[in-house]
Amino acid sequence: MALGDSRASGPLIAPSSHRDLCLRSPDVNYPAELAARIGAASFTDVTCSAAKPGHVIDTPQFVGTGFAPPQIEFLGADTDLVTLSIGGGDSNHLPVSVRCGAIAPGADARCRDNPQAEQLAVEGIERMAPQVDAVVAAIVAKAPKAEVYVIGHGGSVGVRGCWPNMPVSDADAIWLNGYFERFNQIYVDAAAKYGVHYIDIGKAAVDGGHDACAPTGQRWFEGLLPQSPAEPAHPNAIAMAEIADMVAEDLGY
């Protein structure tokens, strides 16, 4: 079972596959890649762009053609593997990142020294922590026999800027990457609390030089001006394959 938002559904990677506002790329997002790697006997992907924690637990989501039921309804007591990407909606990722935007090459917005940017970062983390906790708790309760994998955020911004694709100074990029590391502590904590698995794709991307400033073919995440099919600041097909590999390897495949 694949649950979550756009970081799992894969908007724009395979545009012709989109049928509603969930914008799933069903053959190339990481849930599909993972299902193929492990030879899953059955596989259901209900990931949906713009999904928030409530849309996983108890709130129908409008998808343009109607309302999708809460994603957790598709879980059962016999579900044995669940992947989850959630937490971007209402996270303050966008307002924090905007304050780091440089208006021209070589410019420095100095968001690292901006008290408002820091306040937004802290507030977003504090708001999302209990919501993510509630999602993981609900999944474990509904599918107690399942191995659950939570995929973290980050990966698009590394320790460098590249205007205009990643229009931030190097110093602000370092701060912004640090913000995503702080945000990912939400998933680390939930994983430890409920005995589930955490996949830190952001760290793998940044440490390996695969952020949005990397060349095509080495870049896992796109920036503001995608050079490969993907939504801006989202994983591309390479990242989806890497996430699938990380989960499959942890499962012993």
PDB file of C-alpha atoms in Angstrom:
ATOM      1  CA  MET A   1       0.000   0.000   0.000  1.00  0.00           C
ATOM      2  CA  ALA A   2       1.294   3.439  -0.951  1.00  0.00           C
ATOM      3  CA  LEU A   3      -0.042   6.439   0.951  1.00  0.00           C
ATOM      4  CA  GLY A   4       0.852  10.096   0.856  1.00  0.00           C
ATOM      5  CA  ASP A   5       1.247  13.241  -1.188  1.00  0.00           C
ATOM      6  CA  SER A   6       2.996  14.514  -4.314  1.00  0.00           C
ATOM      7  CA  ARG A   7       6.449  13.355  -3.272  1.00  0.00           C
ATOM      8  CA  ALA A   8       5.086   9.826  -3.719  1.00  0.00           C
ATOM      9  CA  SER A   9       2.539  10.314  -6.499  1.00  0.00           C
ATOM     10  CA  GLY A  10       5.115  11.799  -8.891  1.00  0.00           C
ATOM     11  CA  PRO A  11       3.381  14.719 -10.644  1.00  0.00           C
ATOM     12  CA  LEU A  12       4.493  15.434 -14.219  1.00  0.00           C
ATOM     13  CA  ILE A  13       7.012  12.593 -14.427  1.00  0.00           C
ATOM     14  CA  ALA A  14       4.635  10.753 -16.741  1.00  0.00           C
ATOM     15  CA  PRO A  15       2.128  13.456 -17.789  1.00  0.00           C
ATOM     16  CA  SER A  16       0.021  11.243 -20.047  1.00  0.00           C
ATOM     17  CA  SER A  17      -0.859   9.024 -17.091  1.00  0.00           C
ATOM     18  CA  HIS A  18      -2.648  11.724 -15.107  1.00  0.00           C
ATOM     19  CA  ARG A  19      -6.391  11.244 -14.775  1.00  0.00           C
ATOM     20  CA  ASP A  20      -7.241  13.553 -11.884  1.00  0.00           C
ATOM     21  CA  LEU A  21      -5.635  16.059  -9.530  1.00  0.00           C
ATOM     22  CA  CYS A  22      -3.805  13.306  -7.688  1.00  0.00           C
ATOM     23  CA  LEU A  23      -1.343  13.478 -10.596  1.00  0.00           C
ATOM     24  CA  ARG A  24       0.029   9.999 -10.091  1.00  0.00           C
ATOM     25  CA  SER A  25       2.683   8.662 -12.431  1.00  0.00           C
ATOM     26  CA  PRO A  26       1.749   5.045 -11.738  1.00  0.00           C
ATOM     27  CA  ASP A  27       4.602   3.272 -13.498  1.00  0.00           C
ATOM     28  CA  VAL A  28       7.525   5.455 -12.438  1.00  0.00           C
ATOM     29  CA  ASN A  29       6.783   6.795  -8.963  1.00  0.00           C
ATOM     30  CA  TYR A  30       8.653   5.121  -6.122  1.00  0.00           C
ATOM     31  CA  PRO A  31       5.684   2.979  -4.978  1.00  0.00           C
ATOM     32  CA  ALA A  32       5.434   1.397  -8.433  1.00  0.00           C
ATOM     33  CA  GLU A  33       9.197   1.015  -8.701  1.00  0.00           C
ATOM     34  CA  LEU A  34       9.277  -0.653  -5.290  1.00  0.00           C
ATOM     35  CA  ALA A  35       6.411  -3.008  -6.106  1.00  0.00           C
ATOM     36  CA  ALA A  36       8.303  -4.144  -9.202  1.00  0.00           C
ATOM     37  CA  ARG A  37      11.587  -4.632  -7.318  1.00  0.00           C
ATOM     38  CA  ILE A  38      10.107  -6.839  -4.625  1.00  0.00           C
ATOM     39  CA  GLY A  39       7.696  -8.679  -6.911  1.00  0.00           C
ATOM     40  CA  ALA A  40       4.656  -7.637  -4.894  1.00  0.00           C
ATOM     41  CA  ALA A  41       1.749 -10.024  -5.355  1.00  0.00           C
ATOM     42  CA  SER A  42      -0.656  -7.116  -4.993  1.00  0.00           C
ATOM     43  CA  PHE A  43      -0.132  -3.372  -4.887  1.00  0.00           C
ATOM     44  CA  THR A  44      -2.412  -0.373  -4.343  1.00  0.00           C
ATOM     45  CA  ASP A  45      -1.316   3.237  -4.810  1.00  0.00           C
ATOM     46  CA  VAL A  46      -3.633   5.909  -3.399  1.00  0.00           C
ATOM     47  CA  THR A  47      -1.022   8.663  -3.169  1.00  0.00           C
ATOM     48  CA  CYS A  48      -2.369  12.053  -4.162  1.00  0.00           C
ATOM     49  CA  SER A  49      -0.823  15.452  -4.794  1.00  0.00           C
ATOM     50  CA  ALA A  50      -1.667  18.048  -2.139  1.00  0.00           C
ATOM     51  CA  ALA A  51      -2.699  15.360   0.350  1.00  0.00           C
ATOM     52  CA  LYS A  52      -2.413  16.487   3.940  1.00  0.00           C
ATOM     53  CA  PRO A  53      -2.325  14.321   7.059  1.00  0.00           C
ATOM     54  CA  GLY A  54      -6.080  14.568   7.448  1.00  0.00           C
ATOM     55  CA  HIS A  55      -6.566  13.192   3.945  1.00  0.00           C
ATOM     56  CA  VAL A  56      -4.727  10.070   4.998  1.00  0.00           C
ATOM     57  CA  ILE A  57      -6.639   9.588   8.254  1.00  0.00           C
ATOM     58  CA  ASP A  58     -10.231  10.778   8.034  1.00  0.00           C
ATOM     59  CA  THR A  59     -10.898  13.523   5.461  1.00  0.00           C
ATOM     60  CA  PRO A  60     -11.955  12.954   1.820  1.00  0.00           C
ATOM     61  CA  GLN A  61      -9.790  14.867  -0.656  1.00  0.00           C
ATOM     62  CA  PHE A  62     -11.192  16.733  -3.666  1.00  0.00           C
ATOM     63  CA  VAL A  63      -9.387  15.448  -6.747  1.00  0.00           C
ATOM     64  CA  GLY A  64     -11.170  17.315  -9.524  1.00  0.00           C
ATOM     65  CA  THR A  65     -13.362  14.418 -10.577  1.00  0.00           C
ATOM     66  CA  GLY A  66     -14.919  14.008  -7.140  1.00  0.00           C
ATOM     67  CA  PHE A  67     -13.660  13.175  -3.664  1.00  0.00           C
ATOM     68  CA  ALA A  68     -11.139  10.471  -2.862  1.00  0.00           C
ATOM     69  CA  PRO A  69     -11.855   8.658   0.397  1.00  0.00           C
ATOM     70  CA  PRO A  70      -9.354   8.884   3.256  1.00  0.00           C
ATOM     71  CA  GLN A  71      -6.340   6.907   2.152  1.00  0.00           C
ATOM     72  CA  ILE A  72      -6.180   4.789   5.272  1.00  0.00           C
ATOM     73  CA  GLU A  73      -9.462   3.120   4.338  1.00  0.00           C
ATOM     74  CA  PHE A  74      -7.526   1.032   1.826  1.00  0.00           C
ATOM     75  CA  LEU A  75      -5.393  -0.567   4.525  1.00  0.00           C
ATOM     76  CA  GLY A  76      -6.358  -3.886   6.047  1.00  0.00           C
ATOM     77  CA  ALA A  77      -5.220  -6.232   8.756  1.00  0.00           C
ATOM     78  CA  ASP A  78      -3.475  -8.316   6.077  1.00  0.00           C
ATOM     79  CA  THR A  79      -1.503  -5.403   4.598  1.00  0.00           C
ATOM     80  CA  ASP A  80       2.171  -6.289   4.932  1.00  0.00           C
ATOM     81  CA  LEU A  81       3.977  -3.242   3.504  1.00  0.00           C
ATOM     82  CA  VAL A  82       3.100   0.457   3.625  1.00  0.00           C
ATOM     83  CA  THR A  83       5.032   3.429   2.263  1.00  0.00           C
ATOM     84  CA  LEU A  84       4.218   6.976   3.310  1.00  0.00           C
ATOM     85  CA  SER A  85       5.224  10.450   2.174  1.00  0.00           C
ATOM     86  CA  ILE A  86       3.315  13.158   4.033  1.00  0.00           C
ATOM     87  CA  GLY A  87       3.824  16.474   5.796  1.00  0.00           C
ATOM     88  CA  GLY A  88       4.553  18.971   3.020  1.00  0.00           C
ATOM     89  CA  GLY A  89       1.102  20.574   3.141  1.00  0.00           C
ATOM     90  CA  ASP A  90       0.822  23.212   5.894  1.00  0.00           C
ATOM     91  CA  SER A  91       4.502  22.686   6.663  1.00  0.00           C
ATOM     92  CA  ASN A  92       5.709  26.235   5.885  1.00  0.00           C
ATOM     93  CA  HIS A  93       8.175  24.830   3.334  1.00  0.00           C
ATOM     94  CA  LEU A  94       7.079  27.402   0.771  1.00  0.00           C
ATOM     95  CA  PRO A  95       7.040  30.570   2.923  1.00  0.00           C
ATOM     96  CA  VAL A  96      10.394  29.620   4.442  1.00  0.00           C
ATOM     97  CA  SER A  97      11.945  28.929   1.039  1.00  0.00           C
ATOM     98  CA  VAL A  98      10.569  32.116  -0.521  1.00  0.00           C
ATOM     99  CA  ARG A  99      12.431  34.183   2.046  1.00  0.00           C
ATOM    100  CA  CYS A 100      15.655  32.654   0.814  1.00  0.00           C
ATOM    101  CA  GLY A 101      15.068  33.576  -2.822  1.00  0.00           C
ATOM    102  CA  ALA A 102      17.771  35.727  -4.444  1.00  0.00           C
ATOM    103  CA  ILE A 103      16.484  38.248  -6.984  1.00  0.00           C
ATOM    104  CA  ALA A 104      19.553  38.047  -9.242  1.00  0.00           C
ATOM    105  CA  PRO A 105      22.695  35.943  -9.729  1.00  0.00           C
ATOM    106  CA  GLY A 106      25.117  36.567  -6.880  1.00  0.00           C
ATOM    107  CA  ALA A 107      22.462  38.158  -4.656  1.00  0.00           C
ATOM    108  CA  ASP A 108      22.030  37.030  -1.059  1.00  0.00           C
ATOM    109  CA  ALA A 109      18.604  37.171   0.638  1.00  0.00           C
ATOM    110  CA  ARG A 110      20.249  36.268   3.980  1.00  0.00           C
ATOM    111  CA  CYS A 111      17.265  34.249   5.143  1.00  0.00           C
ATOM    112  CA  ARG A 112      19.672  32.539   7.522  1.00  0.00           C
ATOM    113  CA  ASP A 113      19.670  35.785   9.498  1.00  0.00           C
ATOM    114  CA  ASN A 114      15.960  36.510   9.077  1.00  0.00           C
ATOM    115  CA  PRO A 115      14.032  36.083  12.359  1.00  0.00           C
ATOM    116  CA  GLN A 116      10.764  35.716  10.462  1.00  0.00           C
ATOM    117  CA  ALA A 117      12.143  32.856   8.384  1.00  0.00           C
ATOM    118  CA  GLU A 118      13.316  31.109  11.542  1.00  0.00           C
ATOM    119  CA  GLN A 119       9.970  31.683  13.225  1.00  0.00           C
ATOM    120  CA  LEU A 120       8.132  30.212  10.244  1.00  0.00           C
ATOM    121  CA  ALA A 121      10.470  27.230  10.267  1.00  0.00           C
ATOM    122  CA  VAL A 122       9.884  26.545  13.954  1.00  0.00           C
ATOM    123  CA  GLU A 123       6.126  27.070  13.715  1.00  0.00           C
ATOM    124  CA  GLY A 124       5.806  24.749  10.732  1.00  0.00           C
ATOM    125  CA  ILE A 125       7.746  21.981  12.457  1.00  0.00           C
ATOM    126  CA  GLU A 126       5.742  22.352  15.657  1.00  0.00           C
ATOM    127  CA  ARG A 127       2.455  22.267  13.734  1.00  0.00           C
ATOM    128  CA  MET A 128       3.297  19.237  11.607  1.00  0.00           C
ATOM    129  CA  ALA A 129       4.906  17.048  14.272  1.00  0.00           C
ATOM    130  CA  PRO A 130       1.661  15.964  15.976  1.00  0.00           C
ATOM    131  CA  GLN A 131      -0.101  15.569  12.619  1.00  0.00           C
ATOM    132  CA  VAL A 132       2.562  13.242  11.236  1.00  0.00           C
ATOM    133  CA  ASP A 133       2.599  11.383  14.538  1.00  0.00           C
ATOM    134  CA  ALA A 134      -1.159  10.858  14.222  1.00  0.00           C
ATOM    135  CA  VAL A 135      -0.820   9.509  10.679  1.00  0.00           C
ATOM    136  CA  VAL A 136       1.834   6.969  11.621  1.00  0.00           C
ATOM    137  CA  ALA A 137      -0.149   5.927  14.709  1.00  0.00           C
ATOM    138  CA  ALA A 138      -3.265   5.391  12.596  1.00  0.00           C
ATOM    139  CA  ILE A 139      -1.380   3.312  10.020  1.00  0.00           C
ATOM    140  CA  VAL A 140       0.173   1.068  12.666  1.00  0.00           C
ATOM    141  CA  ALA A 141      -3.220   0.592  14.302  1.00  0.00           C
ATOM    142  CA  LYS A 142      -4.988  -0.235  11.021  1.00  0.00           C
ATOM    143  CA  ALA A 143      -2.247  -2.498   9.633  1.00  0.00           C
ATOM    144  CA  PRO A 144      -0.471  -3.937  12.692  1.00  0.00           C
ATOM    145  CA  LYS A 145       1.407  -6.615  10.719  1.00  0.00           C
ATOM    146  CA  ALA A 146       2.802  -4.236   8.108  1.00  0.00           C
ATOM    147  CA  GLU A 147       6.325  -3.004   7.679  1.00  0.00           C
ATOM    148  CA  VAL A 148       5.883   0.765   7.425  1.00  0.00           C
ATOM    149  CA  TYR A 149       8.358   3.033   5.632  1.00  0.00           C
ATOM    150  CA  VAL A 150       8.202   6.802   6.088  1.00  0.00           C
ATOM    151  CA  ILE A 151      10.033   8.845   3.453  1.00  0.00           C
ATOM    152  CA  GLY A 152      11.576  12.136   4.569  1.00  0.00           C
ATOM    153  CA  HIS A 153      11.688  15.557   2.956  1.00  0.00           C
ATOM    154  CA  GLY A 154      14.547  17.565   1.464  1.00  0.00           C
ATOM    155  CA  GLY A 155      16.851  16.752  -1.413  1.00  0.00           C
ATOM    156  CA  SER A 156      16.136  19.618  -3.780  1.00  0.00           C
ATOM    157  CA  VAL A 157      18.295  22.175  -1.978  1.00  0.00           C
ATOM    158  CA  GLY A 158      21.799  21.175  -1.006  1.00  0.00           C
ATOM    159  CA  VAL A 159      24.729  23.312   0.114  1.00  0.00           C
ATOM    160  CA  ARG A 160      24.904  25.491  -2.994  1.00  0.00           C
ATOM    161  CA  GLY A 161      22.762  27.767  -5.074  1.00  0.00           C
ATOM    162  CA  CYS A 162      22.432  27.850  -8.872  1.00  0.00           C
ATOM    163  CA  TRP A 163      20.452  30.787 -10.161  1.00  0.00           C
ATOM    164  CA  PRO A 164      17.730  30.671 -11.472  1.00  0.00           C
ATOM    165  CA  ASN A 165      17.021  26.970 -10.907  1.00  0.00           C
ATOM    166  CA  MET A 166      17.871  27.148  -7.208  1.00  0.00           C
ATOM    167  CA  PRO A 167      18.012  30.940  -6.671  1.00  0.00           C
ATOM    168  CA  VAL A 168      19.633  31.092  -3.254  1.00  0.00           C
ATOM    169  CA  SER A 169      23.087  32.010  -2.040  1.00  0.00           C
ATOM    170  CA  ASP A 170      25.352  29.173  -0.937  1.00  0.00           C
ATOM    171  CA  ALA A 171      25.099  30.306   2.671  1.00  0.00           C
ATOM    172  CA  ASP A 172      21.311  30.404   2.535  1.00  0.00           C
ATOM    173  CA  ALA A 173      21.256  27.013   0.816  1.00  0.00           C
ATOM    174  CA  ILE A 174      23.167  25.561   3.758  1.00  0.00           C
ATOM    175  CA  TRP A 175      20.657  27.092   6.183  1.00  0.00           C
ATOM    176  CA  LEU A 176      17.684  25.912   4.125  1.00  0.00           C
ATOM    177  CA  ASN A 177      19.091  22.399   3.916  1.00  0.00           C
ATOM    178  CA  GLY A 178      19.490  22.516   7.676  1.00  0.00           C
ATOM    179  CA  TYR A 179      15.838  23.478   7.983  1.00  0.00           C
ATOM    180  CA  PHE A 180      14.809  20.332   6.104  1.00  0.00           C
ATOM    181  CA  GLU A 181      17.057  18.274   8.363  1.00  0.00           C
ATOM    182  CA  ARG A 182      15.290  19.781  11.374  1.00  0.00           C
ATOM    183  CA  PHE A 183      11.919  19.078   9.770  1.00  0.00           C
ATOM    184  CA  ASN A 184      12.894  15.459   9.160  1.00  0.00           C
ATOM    185  CA  GLN A 185      13.340  14.955  12.887  1.00  0.00           C
ATOM    186  CA  ILE A 186       9.544  14.662  12.892  1.00  0.00           C
ATOM    187  CA  TYR A 187       9.873  11.394  10.973  1.00  0.00           C
ATOM    188  CA  VAL A 188      12.833  10.171  12.989  1.00  0.00           C
ATOM    189  CA  ASP A 189      10.824  10.641  16.173  1.00  0.00           C
ATOM    190  CA  ALA A 190       7.700   8.963  14.772  1.00  0.00           C
ATOM    191  CA  ALA A 191       9.724   6.041  13.462  1.00  0.00           C
ATOM    192  CA  ALA A 192      11.306   5.487  16.863  1.00  0.00           C
ATOM    193  CA  LYS A 193       8.004   5.866  18.701  1.00  0.00           C
ATOM    194  CA  TYR A 194       6.007   3.420  16.591  1.00  0.00           C
ATOM    195  CA  GLY A 195       8.732   1.037  15.471  1.00  0.00           C
ATOM    196  CA  VAL A 196       8.576   1.900  11.782  1.00  0.00           C
ATOM    197  CA  HIS A 197      11.302   2.649   9.234  1.00  0.00           C
ATOM    198  CA  TYR A 198      12.598   6.052   8.120  1.00  0.00           C
ATOM    199  CA  ILE A 199      14.177   6.655   4.709  1.00  0.00           C
ATOM    200  CA  ASP A 200      16.328   9.801   4.570  1.00  0.00           C
ATOM    201  CA  ILE A 201      16.342  10.441   0.840  1.00  0.00           C
ATOM    202  CA  GLY A 202      17.185  14.116   1.399  1.00  0.00           C
ATOM    203  CA  LYS A 203      20.500  13.351   3.081  1.00  0.00           C
ATOM    204  CA  ALA A 204      21.355  10.740   0.460  1.00  0.00           C
ATOM    205  CA  ALA A 205      20.683  13.249  -2.312  1.00  0.00           C
ATOM    206  CA  VAL A 206      22.600  16.126  -0.760  1.00  0.00           C
ATOM    207  CA  ASP A 207      25.571  14.083   0.463  1.00  0.00           C
ATOM    208  CA  GLY A 208      25.887  12.497  -2.970  1.00  0.00           C
ATOM    209  CA  GLY A 209      25.693  15.808  -4.826  1.00  0.00           C
ATOM    210  CA  HIS A 210      22.315  14.972  -6.366  1.00  0.00           C
ATOM    211  CA  ASP A 211      20.456  18.176  -5.402  1.00  0.00           C
ATOM    212  CA  ALA A 212      18.719  20.428  -7.939  1.00  0.00           C
ATOM    213  CA  CYS A 213      22.024  22.081  -8.894  1.00  0.00           C
ATOM    214  CA  ALA A 214      23.510  18.803 -10.138  1.00  0.00           C
ATOM    215  CA  PRO A 215      23.730  18.107 -13.895  1.00  0.00           C
ATOM    216  CA  THR A 216      20.991  16.238 -15.696  1.00  0.00           C
ATOM    217  CA  GLY A 217      21.451  12.536 -15.111  1.00  0.00           C
ATOM    218  CA  GLN A 218      22.988  13.151 -11.679  1.00  0.00           C
ATOM    219  CA  ARG A 219      20.180  15.288 -10.295  1.00  0.00           C
ATOM    220  CA  TRP A 220      17.532  13.458  -8.239  1.00  0.00           C
ATOM    221  CA  PHE A 221      15.408  16.473  -7.400  1.00  0.00           C
ATOM    222  CA  GLU A 222      14.330  19.312  -9.636  1.00  0.00           C
ATOM    223  CA  GLY A 223      14.495  23.009  -8.825  1.00  0.00           C
ATOM    224  CA  LEU A 224      12.240  25.887  -9.847  1.00  0.00           C
ATOM    225  CA  LEU A 225      12.899  25.232 -13.530  1.00  0.00           C
ATOM    226  CA  PRO A 226      12.795  21.459 -13.961  1.00  0.00           C
ATOM    227  CA  GLN A 227      15.248  20.101 -16.505  1.00  0.00           C
ATOM    228  CA  SER A 228      13.698  16.631 -16.337  1.00  0.00           C
ATOM    229  CA  PRO A 229      10.006  15.690 -16.088  1.00  0.00           C
ATOM    230  CA  ALA A 230       8.843  16.445 -12.554  1.00  0.00           C
ATOM    231  CA  GLU A 231       7.032  19.087 -10.563  1.00  0.00           C
ATOM    232  CA  PRO A 232       9.334  21.902  -9.366  1.00  0.00           C
ATOM    233  CA  ALA A 233      11.219  21.062  -6.141  1.00  0.00           C
ATOM    234  CA  HIS A 234      10.088  17.433  -6.371  1.00  0.00           C
ATOM    235  CA  PRO A 235      11.776  14.101  -7.032  1.00  0.00           C
ATOM    236  CA  ASN A 236      12.326  13.142 -10.641  1.00  0.00           C
ATOM    237  CA  ALA A 237      12.375   9.619 -12.054  1.00  0.00           C
ATOM    238  CA  ILE A 238      15.937   9.026 -10.835  1.00  0.00           C
ATOM    239  CA  ALA A 239      14.981   9.930  -7.263  1.00  0.00           C
ATOM    240  CA  MET A 240      11.931   7.686  -7.435  1.00  0.00           C
ATOM    241  CA  ALA A 241      14.151   4.771  -8.435  1.00  0.00           C
ATOM    242  CA  GLU A 242      16.625   5.600  -5.658  1.00  0.00           C
ATOM    243  CA  ILE A 243      13.880   5.696  -3.010  1.00  0.00           C
ATOM    244  CA  ALA A 244      12.582   2.343  -4.228  1.00  0.00           C
ATOM    245  CA  ASP A 245      16.119   0.932  -4.062  1.00  0.00           C
ATOM    246  CA  MET A 246      16.622   2.190  -0.488  1.00  0.00           C
ATOM    247  CA  VAL A 247      13.396   0.603   0.727  1.00  0.00           C
ATOM    248  CA  ALA A 248      13.978  -2.635  -1.190  1.00  0.00           C
ATOM    249  CA  GLU A 249      17.501  -2.931   0.184  1.00  0.00           C
ATOM    250  CA  ASP A 250      16.235  -2.404   3.741  1.00  0.00           C
ATOM    251  CA  LEU A 251      13.680  -5.144   3.131  1.00  0.00           C
ATOM    252  CA  GLY A 252      16.489  -7.472   2.044  1.00  0.00           C
ATOM    253  CA  TYR A 253      15.911  -7.493  -1.721  1.00  0.00           C
TER     254      TYR A 253
END
